[in-house]
Coordinates of C-alpha atoms in Angstrom, one line a residue:
M267 CA 80.8 -81.8 4.0
R268 CA 78.6 -79.3 2.0
L269 CA 79.7 -76.0 0.5
E270 CA 77.0 -74.2 1.9
N271 CA 77.4 -75.7 5.2
L272 CA 80.6 -73.6 5.5
G273 CA 78.4 -70.4 4.7
F274 CA 79.3 -70.1 1.0
S275 CA 76.2 -68.9 -1.2
K276 CA 75.8 -68.1 -4.4
S277 CA 74.4 -64.4 -3.8
T278 CA 76.4 -63.4 -1.3
Y279 CA 80.5 -63.2 -0.9
G280 CA 82.2 -65.4 1.5
E281 CA 85.9 -63.9 2.1
I282 CA 88.7 -65.9 2.6
I283 CA 92.5 -66.2 1.9
L284 CA 93.8 -67.6 -1.5
T285 CA 97.1 -69.1 -1.9
T286 CA 98.2 -69.8 -5.1
R287 CA 101.8 -71.1 -6.7
L288 CA 103.3 -70.6 -10.0
G289 CA 106.4 -72.5 -10.3
E290 CA 108.3 -71.4 -7.0
I291 CA 106.3 -68.3 -6.4
V292 CA 103.5 -68.5 -3.9
N293 CA 101.3 -65.4 -3.1
S294 CA 98.1 -65.0 -0.8
A295 CA 95.3 -62.6 -0.9
P296 CA 92.1 -61.8 0.1
M297 CA 89.4 -62.8 -2.1
G298 CA 85.9 -63.0 -2.7
V299 CA 83.7 -66.1 -3.1
L300 CA 80.9 -67.3 -4.9
L301 CA 79.2 -70.5 -5.2
Y302 CA 78.8 -72.1 -8.5
G303 CA 75.6 -74.4 -9.2
D304 CA 75.6 -76.6 -5.9
T305 CA 79.4 -78.1 -6.1
K306 CA 81.9 -75.0 -7.5
L307 CA 83.2 -72.1 -6.7
C308 CA 84.2 -68.7 -8.8
L309 CA 86.4 -65.9 -8.1
K310 CA 86.5 -62.3 -9.5
V311 CA 90.2 -61.9 -9.6
Y312 CA 91.0 -57.8 -10.9
R313 CA 93.7 -57.5 -12.9
S314 CA 97.2 -55.6 -12.4
G315 CA 97.4 -57.7 -9.1
R316 CA 100.0 -61.0 -8.5
T317 CA 97.2 -63.2 -8.1
Y318 CA 95.7 -62.1 -11.4
E319 CA 99.0 -62.4 -13.2
M320 CA 99.7 -65.7 -11.7
I321 CA 96.3 -67.4 -12.4
V322 CA 96.9 -66.0 -16.0
G323 CA 100.1 -67.2 -16.3
G324 CA 99.2 -70.8 -16.0
A325 CA 98.6 -71.5 -12.3
E326 CA 96.7 -75.0 -12.4
D327 CA 95.1 -75.0 -8.4
C328 CA 94.9 -72.9 -5.6
V329 CA 93.7 -73.6 -1.4
L330 CA 90.9 -71.4 -0.2
N331 CA 91.9 -70.4 3.5
V332 CA 89.1 -70.1 5.4
T333 CA 89.4 -67.9 9.0
S334 CA 88.1 -65.0 10.4
D335 CA 91.5 -64.2 12.1
P336 CA 92.2 -60.6 11.3
M337 CA 95.8 -60.7 11.7
L338 CA 96.0 -63.4 8.8
F339 CA 94.2 -61.0 6.4
Y340 CA 96.6 -58.3 7.2
N341 CA 99.5 -60.4 6.9
S342 CA 98.3 -62.0 3.5
V343 CA 98.4 -58.0 2.1
F344 CA 101.1 -56.1 4.3
R345 CA 103.5 -58.4 5.7
K346 CA 104.0 -62.0 3.2
D347 CA 106.8 -62.5 5.0
E348 CA 105.2 -63.6 7.9
V349 CA 102.7 -65.9 6.2
S350 CA 103.1 -69.4 8.0
Y351 CA 102.6 -72.0 5.2
R352 CA 102.1 -75.8 5.0
P353 CA 101.9 -78.4 2.2
A354 CA 98.1 -79.2 1.0
E355 CA 96.9 -82.8 0.4
R356 CA 95.8 -82.4 -3.2
A357 CA 96.9 -79.1 -4.8
S358 CA 100.4 -77.7 -5.2
S359 CA 99.4 -74.7 -3.7
P360 CA 100.3 -74.7 0.1
R361 CA 97.6 -73.9 3.0
I362 CA 98.1 -70.8 5.4
S363 CA 98.6 -72.4 9.2
G364 CA 96.2 -71.5 11.9
C365 CA 92.9 -71.5 9.2
D366 CA 90.2 -73.1 10.6
A367 CA 89.3 -74.8 7.1
Y368 CA 90.6 -75.4 3.6
I369 CA 89.3 -76.0 0.4
E370 CA 91.8 -77.3 -1.9
C371 CA 90.9 -76.5 -5.8
S372 CA 91.8 -76.9 -9.3
I373 CA 91.2 -74.2 -11.4
T374 CA 88.8 -75.2 -14.2
G375 CA 87.7 -72.3 -16.4
L376 CA 88.7 -68.7 -16.9
T377 CA 86.5 -66.0 -18.7
A378 CA 88.0 -62.3 -19.0
Y379 CA 86.4 -59.3 -18.7
E380 CA 87.6 -55.5 -19.2
R381 CA 88.7 -55.2 -15.6
Y382 CA 89.2 -58.7 -14.2
V383 CA 88.8 -62.4 -14.8
Q384 CA 86.4 -64.7 -13.5
V385 CA 87.8 -68.2 -12.1
L386 CA 85.8 -71.3 -11.7
L387 CA 87.3 -73.4 -9.1
E388 CA 86.8 -77.6 -8.6
P389 CA 86.9 -78.4 -5.4
L390 CA 89.2 -81.5 -4.8
L391 CA 89.5 -81.7 -0.7
V392 CA 87.3 -79.7 2.0
D393 CA 89.0 -80.4 5.4
V394 CA 87.8 -78.5 8.3
T395 CA 89.2 -78.4 11.4
D396 CA 86.6 -76.8 13.5
G397 CA 83.2 -78.0 12.9
T398 CA 81.5 -74.6 13.5
V399 CA 83.2 -72.6 11.3
R400 CA 82.1 -70.6 8.6
V401 CA 83.4 -68.5 5.7
Y402 CA 83.4 -65.0 6.7
S403 CA 80.9 -62.4 5.1
R404 CA 80.9 -58.4 5.1
V405 CA 76.9 -58.1 5.2
G406 CA 76.4 -59.0 8.7
P407 CA 78.8 -56.7 10.4
A408 CA 78.2 -53.9 7.9
I409 CA 74.4 -54.0 9.1
I410 CA 75.1 -54.5 12.7
E411 CA 77.8 -51.3 12.3
A412 CA 75.2 -49.7 10.1
L413 CA 72.5 -50.0 13.2
I414 CA 74.9 -49.1 15.8
C415 CA 75.7 -46.3 14.1
Y416 CA 71.4 -45.9 13.7
T417 CA 71.1 -46.1 17.6
K418 CA 73.3 -43.3 18.2
L419 CA 71.5 -40.5 16.1
P420 CA 69.0 -39.8 18.5
Y421 CA 71.5 -38.6 20.9
L422 CA 73.1 -36.2 18.4
K423 CA 69.5 -34.0 17.7
D424 CA 71.3 -30.9 18.7
S425 CA 74.5 -31.5 16.4
C426 CA 73.5 -31.9 12.5
E427 CA 77.1 -31.9 11.7
E428 CA 77.5 -34.9 13.8
A429 CA 74.7 -36.8 13.0
E430 CA 75.6 -36.4 9.1
S431 CA 79.0 -37.6 10.0
L432 CA 77.7 -40.6 11.5
I433 CA 75.1 -41.2 8.1
G434 CA 78.1 -40.8 5.8
R435 CA 79.3 -44.2 7.6
I436 CA 76.0 -45.6 7.2
R437 CA 76.0 -45.2 3.6
I438 CA 79.8 -46.7 3.5
F439 CA 78.1 -49.8 5.5
R440 CA 75.1 -49.7 2.7
E441 CA 77.6 -49.6 0.0
I442 CA 79.8 -52.7 1.3
V443 CA 76.0 -54.7 1.4
Y444 CA 75.6 -53.7 -1.9
H445 CA 79.2 -54.7 -3.1
S446 CA 79.2 -58.0 -1.2
T447 CA 75.7 -59.9 -1.6
R448 CA 72.7 -59.7 -4.2
D449 CA 70.5 -60.9 -1.4
R450 CA 67.2 -59.0 -2.1
V451 CA 66.3 -59.0 2.2
F452 CA 69.8 -57.6 2.9
R453 CA 69.9 -54.8 0.4
E454 CA 66.2 -54.2 1.9
I455 CA 67.3 -53.9 5.5
A456 CA 70.3 -51.6 4.5
D457 CA 68.2 -49.5 2.4
E458 CA 65.7 -49.1 5.5
I459 CA 68.4 -48.3 7.7
L460 CA 70.1 -45.4 5.9
N461 CA 66.3 -44.2 5.1
R462 CA 65.2 -44.1 8.6
S463 CA 69.0 -42.3 9.5
E464 CA 68.2 -39.8 6.8
G465 CA 64.5 -38.8 7.6
M466 CA 66.0 -38.5 11.6
L467 CA 68.5 -36.0 10.7
R468 CA 65.9 -34.1 7.7
Q469 CA 63.4 -33.6 11.4
A470 CA 66.0 -32.8 13.5
C471 CA 67.3 -30.1 11.4
T472 CA 64.0 -28.7 10.6
S473 CA 63.6 -28.7 14.2
Q474 CA 66.9 -26.5 15.1
R475 CA 66.1 -24.2 11.9
E476 CA 62.1 -23.6 13.1
A477 CA 63.9 -23.1 17.0

């Protein structure tokens, strides 16, 4: 299966849970992934984390566990001892049980930067258990949440303080979009939602002052 069919993109990060093994140590961590060329993937792994230490320390492969289950993401951050692993087919790093797809990869290149290392991955095996699965992206949910906030603004015209709080959330959702994708269309959508929201707030607050 082509990686693009799973939703991986050159401009928008797909959110997966990465498992790595170094010796007897196994670690899992949420990670954003970009398509690199047509057949490879790349990660941006920040310093100071265990994943960084293991990859820089010599880990040779990893598994990208594709899921939208929030509990699996939660466990991989806060309850690592509750993550259930099972062997991979082509990698020494294990899979996480219960995911919708697995991409077993060899680590083929590292490029060090000041705050992170860029990791180039060569897929060895793509195993899809659910043919409809697509990698989770924060862009869509952030835009939808921003739109939901926007639709609530007309009902807060009499409370500039509450409206400003709601627009603060829209600004956060816009930042999520900008952080998660370089796609111009998505960024323009996020900008439009924020600009329209701020315009609505200015108009409402001006009307209040004049009243």
